[in-house]
Tab-separated table of C-alpha atoms in Angstrom:
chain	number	residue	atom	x	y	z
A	29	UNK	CA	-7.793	-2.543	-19.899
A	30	UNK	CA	-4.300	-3.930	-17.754
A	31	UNK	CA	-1.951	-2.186	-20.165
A	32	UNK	CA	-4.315	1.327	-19.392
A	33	UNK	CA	-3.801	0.681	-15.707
A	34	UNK	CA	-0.154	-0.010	-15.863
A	35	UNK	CA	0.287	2.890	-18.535
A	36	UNK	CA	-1.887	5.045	-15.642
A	37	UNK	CA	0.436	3.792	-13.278
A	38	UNK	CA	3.700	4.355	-14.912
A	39	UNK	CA	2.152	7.867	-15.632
A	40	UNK	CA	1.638	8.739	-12.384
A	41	UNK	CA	5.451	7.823	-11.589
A	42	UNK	CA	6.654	9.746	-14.310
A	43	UNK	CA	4.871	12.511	-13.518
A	44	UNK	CA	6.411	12.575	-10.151
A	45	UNK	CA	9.976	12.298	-11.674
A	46	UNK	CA	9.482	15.369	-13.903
A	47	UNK	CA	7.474	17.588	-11.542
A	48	UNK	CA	10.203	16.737	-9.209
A	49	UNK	CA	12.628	18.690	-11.362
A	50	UNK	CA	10.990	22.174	-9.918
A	51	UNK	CA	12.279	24.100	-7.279
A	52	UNK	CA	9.109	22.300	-5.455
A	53	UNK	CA	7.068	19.291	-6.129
A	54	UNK	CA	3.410	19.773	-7.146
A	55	UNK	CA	2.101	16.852	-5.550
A	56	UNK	CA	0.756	14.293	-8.554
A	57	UNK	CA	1.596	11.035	-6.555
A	58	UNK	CA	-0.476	9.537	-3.823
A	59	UNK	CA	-0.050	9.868	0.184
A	60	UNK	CA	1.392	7.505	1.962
A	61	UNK	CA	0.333	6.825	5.177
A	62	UNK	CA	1.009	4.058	8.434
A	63	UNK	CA	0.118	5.628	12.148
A	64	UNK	CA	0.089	4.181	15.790
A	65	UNK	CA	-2.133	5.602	18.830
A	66	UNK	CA	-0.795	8.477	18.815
A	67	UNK	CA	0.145	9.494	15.615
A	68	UNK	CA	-0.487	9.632	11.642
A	69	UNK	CA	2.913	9.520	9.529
A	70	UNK	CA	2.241	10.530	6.027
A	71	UNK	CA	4.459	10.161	3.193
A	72	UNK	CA	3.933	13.029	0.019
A	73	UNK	CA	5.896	15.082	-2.123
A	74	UNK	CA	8.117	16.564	-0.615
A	75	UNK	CA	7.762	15.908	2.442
A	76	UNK	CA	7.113	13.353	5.783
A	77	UNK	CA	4.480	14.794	8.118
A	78	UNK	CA	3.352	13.654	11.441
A	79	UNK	CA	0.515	14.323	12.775
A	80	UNK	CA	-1.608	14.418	16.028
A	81	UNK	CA	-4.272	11.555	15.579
A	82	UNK	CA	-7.120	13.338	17.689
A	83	UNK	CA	-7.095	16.266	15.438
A	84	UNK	CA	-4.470	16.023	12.526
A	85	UNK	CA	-2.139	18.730	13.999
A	86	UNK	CA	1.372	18.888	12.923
A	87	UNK	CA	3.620	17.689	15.165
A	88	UNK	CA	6.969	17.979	12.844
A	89	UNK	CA	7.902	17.089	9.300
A	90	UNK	CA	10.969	16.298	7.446
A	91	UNK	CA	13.267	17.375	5.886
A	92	UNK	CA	13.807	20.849	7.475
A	93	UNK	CA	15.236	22.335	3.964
A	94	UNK	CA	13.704	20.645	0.610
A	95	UNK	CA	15.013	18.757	-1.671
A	96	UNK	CA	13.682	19.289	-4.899
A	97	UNK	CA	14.581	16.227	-6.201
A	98	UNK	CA	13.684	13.808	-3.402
A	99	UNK	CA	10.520	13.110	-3.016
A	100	UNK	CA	8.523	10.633	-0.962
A	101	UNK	CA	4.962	8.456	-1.399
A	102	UNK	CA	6.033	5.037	0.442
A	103	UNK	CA	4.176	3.596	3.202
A	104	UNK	CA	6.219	4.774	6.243
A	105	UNK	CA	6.760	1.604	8.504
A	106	UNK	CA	6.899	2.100	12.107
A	107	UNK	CA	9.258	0.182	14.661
A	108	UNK	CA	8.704	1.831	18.179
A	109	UNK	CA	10.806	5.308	18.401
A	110	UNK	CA	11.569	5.690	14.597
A	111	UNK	CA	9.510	5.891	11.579
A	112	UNK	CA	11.382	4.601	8.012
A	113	UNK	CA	10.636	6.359	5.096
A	114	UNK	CA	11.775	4.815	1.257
A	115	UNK	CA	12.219	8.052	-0.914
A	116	UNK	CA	12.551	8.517	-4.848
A	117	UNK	CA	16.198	9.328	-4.532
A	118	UNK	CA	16.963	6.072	-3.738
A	119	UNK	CA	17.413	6.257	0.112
A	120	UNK	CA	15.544	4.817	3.551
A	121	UNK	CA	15.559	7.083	6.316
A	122	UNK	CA	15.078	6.237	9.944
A	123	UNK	CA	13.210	9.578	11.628
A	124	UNK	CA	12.488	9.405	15.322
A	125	UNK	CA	8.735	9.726	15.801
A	126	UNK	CA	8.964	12.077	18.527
A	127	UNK	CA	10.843	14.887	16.876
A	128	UNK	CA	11.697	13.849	13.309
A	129	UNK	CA	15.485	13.967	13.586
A	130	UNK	CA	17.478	11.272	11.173
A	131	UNK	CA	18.264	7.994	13.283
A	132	UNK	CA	19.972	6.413	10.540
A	133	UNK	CA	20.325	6.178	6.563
A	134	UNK	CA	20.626	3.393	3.743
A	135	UNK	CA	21.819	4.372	0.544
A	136	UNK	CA	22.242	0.999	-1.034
A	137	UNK	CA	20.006	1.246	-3.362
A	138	UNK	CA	20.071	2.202	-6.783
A	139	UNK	CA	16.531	2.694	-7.553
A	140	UNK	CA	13.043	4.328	-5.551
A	141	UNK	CA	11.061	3.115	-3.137
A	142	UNK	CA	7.806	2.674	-4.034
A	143	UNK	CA	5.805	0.106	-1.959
A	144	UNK	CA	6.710	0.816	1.557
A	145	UNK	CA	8.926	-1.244	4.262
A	146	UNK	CA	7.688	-3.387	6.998
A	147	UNK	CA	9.185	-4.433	10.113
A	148	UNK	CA	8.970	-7.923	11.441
A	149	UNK	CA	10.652	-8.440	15.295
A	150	UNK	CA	14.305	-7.573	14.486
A	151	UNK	CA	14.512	-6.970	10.792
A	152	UNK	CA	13.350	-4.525	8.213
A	153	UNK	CA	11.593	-5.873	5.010
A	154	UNK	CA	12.583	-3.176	2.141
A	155	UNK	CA	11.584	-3.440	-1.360
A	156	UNK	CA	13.053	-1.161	-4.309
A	157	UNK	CA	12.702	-0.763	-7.543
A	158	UNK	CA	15.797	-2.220	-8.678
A	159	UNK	CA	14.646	-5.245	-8.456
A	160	UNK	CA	16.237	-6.073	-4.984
A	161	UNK	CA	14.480	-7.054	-1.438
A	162	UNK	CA	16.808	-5.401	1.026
A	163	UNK	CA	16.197	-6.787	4.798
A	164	UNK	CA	18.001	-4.855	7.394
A	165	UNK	CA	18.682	-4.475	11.112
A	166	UNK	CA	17.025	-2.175	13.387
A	167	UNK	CA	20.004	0.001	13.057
A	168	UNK	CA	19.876	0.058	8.940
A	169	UNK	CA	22.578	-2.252	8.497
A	170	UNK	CA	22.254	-4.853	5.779
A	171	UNK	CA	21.740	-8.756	6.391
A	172	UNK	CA	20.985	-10.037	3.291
A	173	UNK	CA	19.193	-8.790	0.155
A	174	UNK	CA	17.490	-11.261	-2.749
A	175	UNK	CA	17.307	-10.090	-6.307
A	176	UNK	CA	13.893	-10.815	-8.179
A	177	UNK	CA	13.586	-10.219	-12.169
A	178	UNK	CA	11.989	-6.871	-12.192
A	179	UNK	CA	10.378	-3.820	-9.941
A	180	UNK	CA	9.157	-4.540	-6.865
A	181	UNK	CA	6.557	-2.342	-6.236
A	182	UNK	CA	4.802	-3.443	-3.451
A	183	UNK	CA	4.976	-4.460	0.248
A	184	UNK	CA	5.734	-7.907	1.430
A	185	UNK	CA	3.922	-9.460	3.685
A	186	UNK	CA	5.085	-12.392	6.303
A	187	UNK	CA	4.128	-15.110	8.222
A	188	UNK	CA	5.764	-17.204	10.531
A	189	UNK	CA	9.122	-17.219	9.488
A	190	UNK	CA	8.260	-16.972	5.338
A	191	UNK	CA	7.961	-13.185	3.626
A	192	UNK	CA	5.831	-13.627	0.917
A	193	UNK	CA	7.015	-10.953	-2.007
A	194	UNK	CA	4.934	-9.581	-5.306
A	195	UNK	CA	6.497	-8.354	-8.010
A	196	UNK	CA	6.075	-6.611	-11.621
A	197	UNK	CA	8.252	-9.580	-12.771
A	198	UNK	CA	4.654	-11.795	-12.365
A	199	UNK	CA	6.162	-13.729	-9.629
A	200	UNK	CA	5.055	-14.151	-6.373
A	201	UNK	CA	7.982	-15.018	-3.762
A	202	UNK	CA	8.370	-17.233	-0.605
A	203	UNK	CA	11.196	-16.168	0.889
A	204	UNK	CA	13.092	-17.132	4.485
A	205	UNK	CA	13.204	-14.242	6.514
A	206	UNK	CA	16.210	-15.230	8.178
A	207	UNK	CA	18.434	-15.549	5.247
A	208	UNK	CA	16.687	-14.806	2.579
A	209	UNK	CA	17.199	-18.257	0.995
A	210	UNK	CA	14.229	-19.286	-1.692
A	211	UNK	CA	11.287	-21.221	-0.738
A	212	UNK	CA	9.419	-21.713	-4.163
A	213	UNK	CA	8.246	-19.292	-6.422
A	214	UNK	CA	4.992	-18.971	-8.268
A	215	UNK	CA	4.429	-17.567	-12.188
A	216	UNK	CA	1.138	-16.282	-11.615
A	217	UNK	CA	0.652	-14.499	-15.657
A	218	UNK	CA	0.573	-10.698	-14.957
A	219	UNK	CA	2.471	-8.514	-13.072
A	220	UNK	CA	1.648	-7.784	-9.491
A	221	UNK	CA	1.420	-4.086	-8.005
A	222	UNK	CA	-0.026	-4.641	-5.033
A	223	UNK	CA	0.589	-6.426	-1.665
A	224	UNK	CA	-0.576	-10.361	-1.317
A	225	UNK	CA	-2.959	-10.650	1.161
A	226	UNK	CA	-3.046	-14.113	3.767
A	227	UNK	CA	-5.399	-16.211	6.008
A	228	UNK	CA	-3.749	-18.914	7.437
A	229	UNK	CA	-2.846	-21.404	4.606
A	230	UNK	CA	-3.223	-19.610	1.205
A	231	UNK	CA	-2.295	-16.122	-0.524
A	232	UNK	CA	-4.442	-13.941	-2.337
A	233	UNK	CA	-3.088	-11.451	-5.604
A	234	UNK	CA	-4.501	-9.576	-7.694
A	235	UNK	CA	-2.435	-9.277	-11.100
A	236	UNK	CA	-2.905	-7.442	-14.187
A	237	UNK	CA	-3.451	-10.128	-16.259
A	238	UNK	CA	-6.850	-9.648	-14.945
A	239	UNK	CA	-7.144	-12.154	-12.516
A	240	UNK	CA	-7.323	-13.057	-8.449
A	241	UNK	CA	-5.488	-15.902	-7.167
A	242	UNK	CA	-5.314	-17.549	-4.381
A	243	UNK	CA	-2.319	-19.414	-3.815
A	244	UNK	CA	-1.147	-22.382	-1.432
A	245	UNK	CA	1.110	-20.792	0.845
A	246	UNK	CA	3.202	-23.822	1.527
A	247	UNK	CA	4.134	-24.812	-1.643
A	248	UNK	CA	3.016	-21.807	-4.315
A	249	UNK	CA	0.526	-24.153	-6.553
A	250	UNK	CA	-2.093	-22.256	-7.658
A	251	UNK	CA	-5.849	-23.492	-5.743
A	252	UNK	CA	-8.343	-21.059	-7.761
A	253	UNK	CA	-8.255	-17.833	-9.930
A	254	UNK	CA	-11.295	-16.004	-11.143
A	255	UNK	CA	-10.817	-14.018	-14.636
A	256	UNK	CA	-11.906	-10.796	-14.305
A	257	UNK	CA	-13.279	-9.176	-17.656
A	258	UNK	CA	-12.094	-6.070	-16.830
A	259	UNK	CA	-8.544	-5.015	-15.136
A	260	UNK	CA	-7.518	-4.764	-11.605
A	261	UNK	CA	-6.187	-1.779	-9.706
A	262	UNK	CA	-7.178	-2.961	-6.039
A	263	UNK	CA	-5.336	-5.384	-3.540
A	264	UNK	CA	-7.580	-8.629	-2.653
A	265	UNK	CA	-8.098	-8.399	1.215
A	266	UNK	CA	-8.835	-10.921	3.394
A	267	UNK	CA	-11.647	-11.448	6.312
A	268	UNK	CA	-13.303	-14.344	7.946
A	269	UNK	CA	-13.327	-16.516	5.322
A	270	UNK	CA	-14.418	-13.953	2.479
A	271	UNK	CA	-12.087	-12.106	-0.080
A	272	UNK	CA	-12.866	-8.611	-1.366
A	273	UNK	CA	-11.877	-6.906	-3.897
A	274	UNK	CA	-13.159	-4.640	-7.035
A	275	UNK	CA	-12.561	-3.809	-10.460
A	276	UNK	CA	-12.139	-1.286	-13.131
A	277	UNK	CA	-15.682	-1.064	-14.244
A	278	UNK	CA	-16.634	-0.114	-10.248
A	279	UNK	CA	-18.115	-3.793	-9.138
A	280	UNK	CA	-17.234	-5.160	-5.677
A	281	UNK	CA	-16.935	-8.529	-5.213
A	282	UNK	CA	-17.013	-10.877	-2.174
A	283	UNK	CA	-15.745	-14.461	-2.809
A	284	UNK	CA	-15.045	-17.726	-0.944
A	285	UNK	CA	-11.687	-17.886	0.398
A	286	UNK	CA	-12.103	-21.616	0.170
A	287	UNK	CA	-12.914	-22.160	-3.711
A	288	UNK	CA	-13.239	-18.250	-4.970
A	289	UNK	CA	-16.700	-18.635	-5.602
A	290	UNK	CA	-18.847	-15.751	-5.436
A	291	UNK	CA	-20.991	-14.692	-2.398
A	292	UNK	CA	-22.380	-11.221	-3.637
A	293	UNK	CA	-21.115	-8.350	-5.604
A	294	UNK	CA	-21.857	-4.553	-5.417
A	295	UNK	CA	-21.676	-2.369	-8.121
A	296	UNK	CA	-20.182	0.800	-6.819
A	297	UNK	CA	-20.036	2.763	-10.165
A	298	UNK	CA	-16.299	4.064	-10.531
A	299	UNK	CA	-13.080	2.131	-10.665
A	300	UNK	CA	-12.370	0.336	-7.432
A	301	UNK	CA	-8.851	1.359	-6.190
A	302	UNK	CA	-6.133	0.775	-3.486
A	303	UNK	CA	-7.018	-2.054	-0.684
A	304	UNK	CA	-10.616	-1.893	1.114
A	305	UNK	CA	-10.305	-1.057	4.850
A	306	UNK	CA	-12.052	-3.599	7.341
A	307	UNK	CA	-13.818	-2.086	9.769
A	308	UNK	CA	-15.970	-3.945	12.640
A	309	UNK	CA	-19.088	-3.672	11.237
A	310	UNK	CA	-17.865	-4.130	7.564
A	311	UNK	CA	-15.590	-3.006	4.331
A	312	UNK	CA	-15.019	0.415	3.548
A	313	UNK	CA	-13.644	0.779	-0.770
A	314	UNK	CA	-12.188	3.559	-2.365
A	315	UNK	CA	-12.971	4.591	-5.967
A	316	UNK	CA	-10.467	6.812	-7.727
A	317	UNK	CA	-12.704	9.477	-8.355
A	318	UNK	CA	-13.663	10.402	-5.025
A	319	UNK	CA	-15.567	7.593	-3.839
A	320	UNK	CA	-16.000	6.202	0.014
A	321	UNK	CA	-18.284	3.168	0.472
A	322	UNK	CA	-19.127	1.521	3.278
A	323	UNK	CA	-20.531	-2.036	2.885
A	324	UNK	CA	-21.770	-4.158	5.427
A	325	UNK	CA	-20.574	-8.062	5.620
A	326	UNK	CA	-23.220	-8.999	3.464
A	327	UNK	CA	-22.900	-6.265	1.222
A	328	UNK	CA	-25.840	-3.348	2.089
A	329	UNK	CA	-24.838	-0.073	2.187
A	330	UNK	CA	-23.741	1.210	5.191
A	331	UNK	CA	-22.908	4.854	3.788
A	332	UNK	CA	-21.307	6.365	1.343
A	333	UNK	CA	-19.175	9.830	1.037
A	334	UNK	CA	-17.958	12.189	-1.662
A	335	UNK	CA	-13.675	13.276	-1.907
A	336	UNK	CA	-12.904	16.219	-3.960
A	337	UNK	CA	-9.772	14.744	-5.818
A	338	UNK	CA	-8.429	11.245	-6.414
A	339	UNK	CA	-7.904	7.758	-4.547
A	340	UNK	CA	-5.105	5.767	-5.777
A	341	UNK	CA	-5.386	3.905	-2.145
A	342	UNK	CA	-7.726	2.588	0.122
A	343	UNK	CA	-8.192	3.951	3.609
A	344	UNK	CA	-5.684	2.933	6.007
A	345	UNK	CA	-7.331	2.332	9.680
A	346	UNK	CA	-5.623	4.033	12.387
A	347	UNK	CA	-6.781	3.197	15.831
A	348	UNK	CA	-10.564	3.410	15.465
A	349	UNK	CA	-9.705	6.037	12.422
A	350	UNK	CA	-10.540	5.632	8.803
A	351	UNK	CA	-7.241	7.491	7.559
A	352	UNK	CA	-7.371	8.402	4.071
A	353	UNK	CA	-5.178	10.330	1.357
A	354	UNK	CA	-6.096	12.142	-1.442
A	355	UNK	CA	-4.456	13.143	-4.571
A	356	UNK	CA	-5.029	16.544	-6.664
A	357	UNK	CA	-7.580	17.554	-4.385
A	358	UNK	CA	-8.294	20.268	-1.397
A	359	UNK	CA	-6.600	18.395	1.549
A	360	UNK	CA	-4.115	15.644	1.748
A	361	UNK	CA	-5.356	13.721	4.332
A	362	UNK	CA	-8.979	13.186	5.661
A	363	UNK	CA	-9.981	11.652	8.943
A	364	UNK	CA	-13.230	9.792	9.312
A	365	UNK	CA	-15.022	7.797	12.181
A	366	UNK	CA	-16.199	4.243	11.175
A	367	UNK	CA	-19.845	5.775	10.576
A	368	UNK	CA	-18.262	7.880	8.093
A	369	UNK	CA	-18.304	11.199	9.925
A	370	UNK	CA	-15.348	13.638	9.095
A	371	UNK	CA	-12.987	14.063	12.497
A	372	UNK	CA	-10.508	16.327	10.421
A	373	UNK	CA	-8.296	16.799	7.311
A	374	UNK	CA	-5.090	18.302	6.801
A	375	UNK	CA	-3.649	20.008	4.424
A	376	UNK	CA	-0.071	20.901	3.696
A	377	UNK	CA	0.976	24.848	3.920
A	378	UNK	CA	2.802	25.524	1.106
């Protein structure tokens, strides 16, 4: 079952490389999407969009004149009056959020950006695919980068002054943020496509070697893992002491942080994908065919709803917004209230 995720997943990126040969990209990727109180920045195709929160209107998008061969499904990260965008022709663009125009460029790279960038006080946290962790200034100029053995694919995540890094290498990274300088580094068996997710003294990965860890923060040892029998195409996430996360066959589970052992499970009947979304009243899962389930804390339904098209992510919460985006289906982007009522949906003129 891992090597038909990755092969799903490597199809999905090669997909986007040929369809990007067109004279237009027909959209076979996944959206990605960050947003503020105002705003929704989404990441697809083509294209960047942002748009109103309170009713998904367009406010701009970039670029003005498309590229057929650049395309763009990273996470935008967000870092007060600009909005930095990875792309697949190997570039990060700084766009101001209030009109879209280019703040600044990095063309360092030599690969794409696939998991999106992340901004941490004064530095920007950018992982490529060619194997490199690039951490910039505000203004897109490079402080130091650190090399890793393969893809990164994924978005680091930090605490304190450590970035903690994933890769497709099977390593998982603690990394200074100040200099980049090695901390340890963890084998963990399979290679890891998602982000890590933290409480306050361990990690938690998913890797496709079928398996959630969680991991001692200061130090990298390894303090459980549960085997799944099945693979793994969703990112652990981490609440009050709990850790969700679902599998291939469509079963939710919640474990202990503590010792990984389980507390319930859910069988939500198609493959559980992306990262669940916590809401205030409890977990929200995406399955890739079209799936939204809420879940309470203790695992009763809360309600469920039904996407034409796909789910390669979870939902992304956007001030009191369930933001979500959808692949090969009618809309990009649907808005929903934490009791699961649509607020609106957008979809792309094209």
């Amino acid at each position: 079952m891992k090597k038909k995720i990755l092969l799903t997943l490597m199809f999905l990126i090669l997909a986007i490389s040929i369809s990007a040969c067109g004279s237009r990209l027909s959209a076979s990727g996944w959206p990605g999407i960050s947003g503020d109180e105002n705003s929704v920045y989404v990441a697809y195709g083509n294209e960047v969009y942002s748009l109103r929160l309170k009713d998904g209107s367009l406010n701009w998008k970039y670029p003005e004149k498309i590229e057929a061969a650049r395309t763009f499904y990273a996470n935008p990260a967000i870092n007060g009056s600009n909005v930095i965008v990875g792309d697949y022709k190997n570039g990060l663009t700084a766009l101001n959020t209030q009109t879209g125009s280019v703040a600044w460029t990095f063309n360092q790279a030599t690969n794409r950006y696939i998991g999106g960038a992340l901004v941490v006080g004064d530095t920007i946290l950018a992982p490529n695919a060619d194997h490199n962790l690039f951490a910039l200034d505000l203004n897109g100029n490079l402080k130091w980068k650190y090399t890793v053995r393969q893809a990164l694919w994924s978005t680091p995540v930090v605490r304190g002054e450590t970035v903690y890094l994933s890769s497709m290498d099977h390593y998982l990274y603690a990394l200074d943020i100040k200099s980049g300088q090695l901390i340890w580094e963890t084998d963990l068996g399979g290679a890891i496509v998602y982000s890590p997710s933290l409480d306050t003294d361990s990690i938690f990965v998913a890797t496709l070697a079928n398996e959630v860890l969680a991991v001692n923060a200061q130090n990298g040892s390894v303090i459980w893992k549960n085997k799944s029998e099945v693979g793994l195409w969703s990112q652990p996430i981490y609440f009050d002491g709990i850790v969700y996360y679902g599998d291939t066959a469509g079963k939710i589970y919640a474990v202990s942080a503590k010792d990984g052992s389980k507390v319930w499970d859910y069988f939500m009947g198609e493959m559980v994908s992306g990262a669940a979304a916590v809401m205030p009243e409890g977990i929200v899962f995406a399955g890739e065919n079209g799936k939204l389930m809420a879940l309470d804390f203790n695992g009763n339904v809360l309600w469920t709803r039904s996407i034409s098209g796909k789910l390669y992510t979870g939902p992304v919460i956007v001030d009191g917004h369930l933001i979500l985006g959808i692949s090969q289906g009618d809309e990009v982007i649907k808005a929903y209230d934490f009791n699961g009522n649509e607020v609106w949906k957008f979809k792309p003129e094209r």
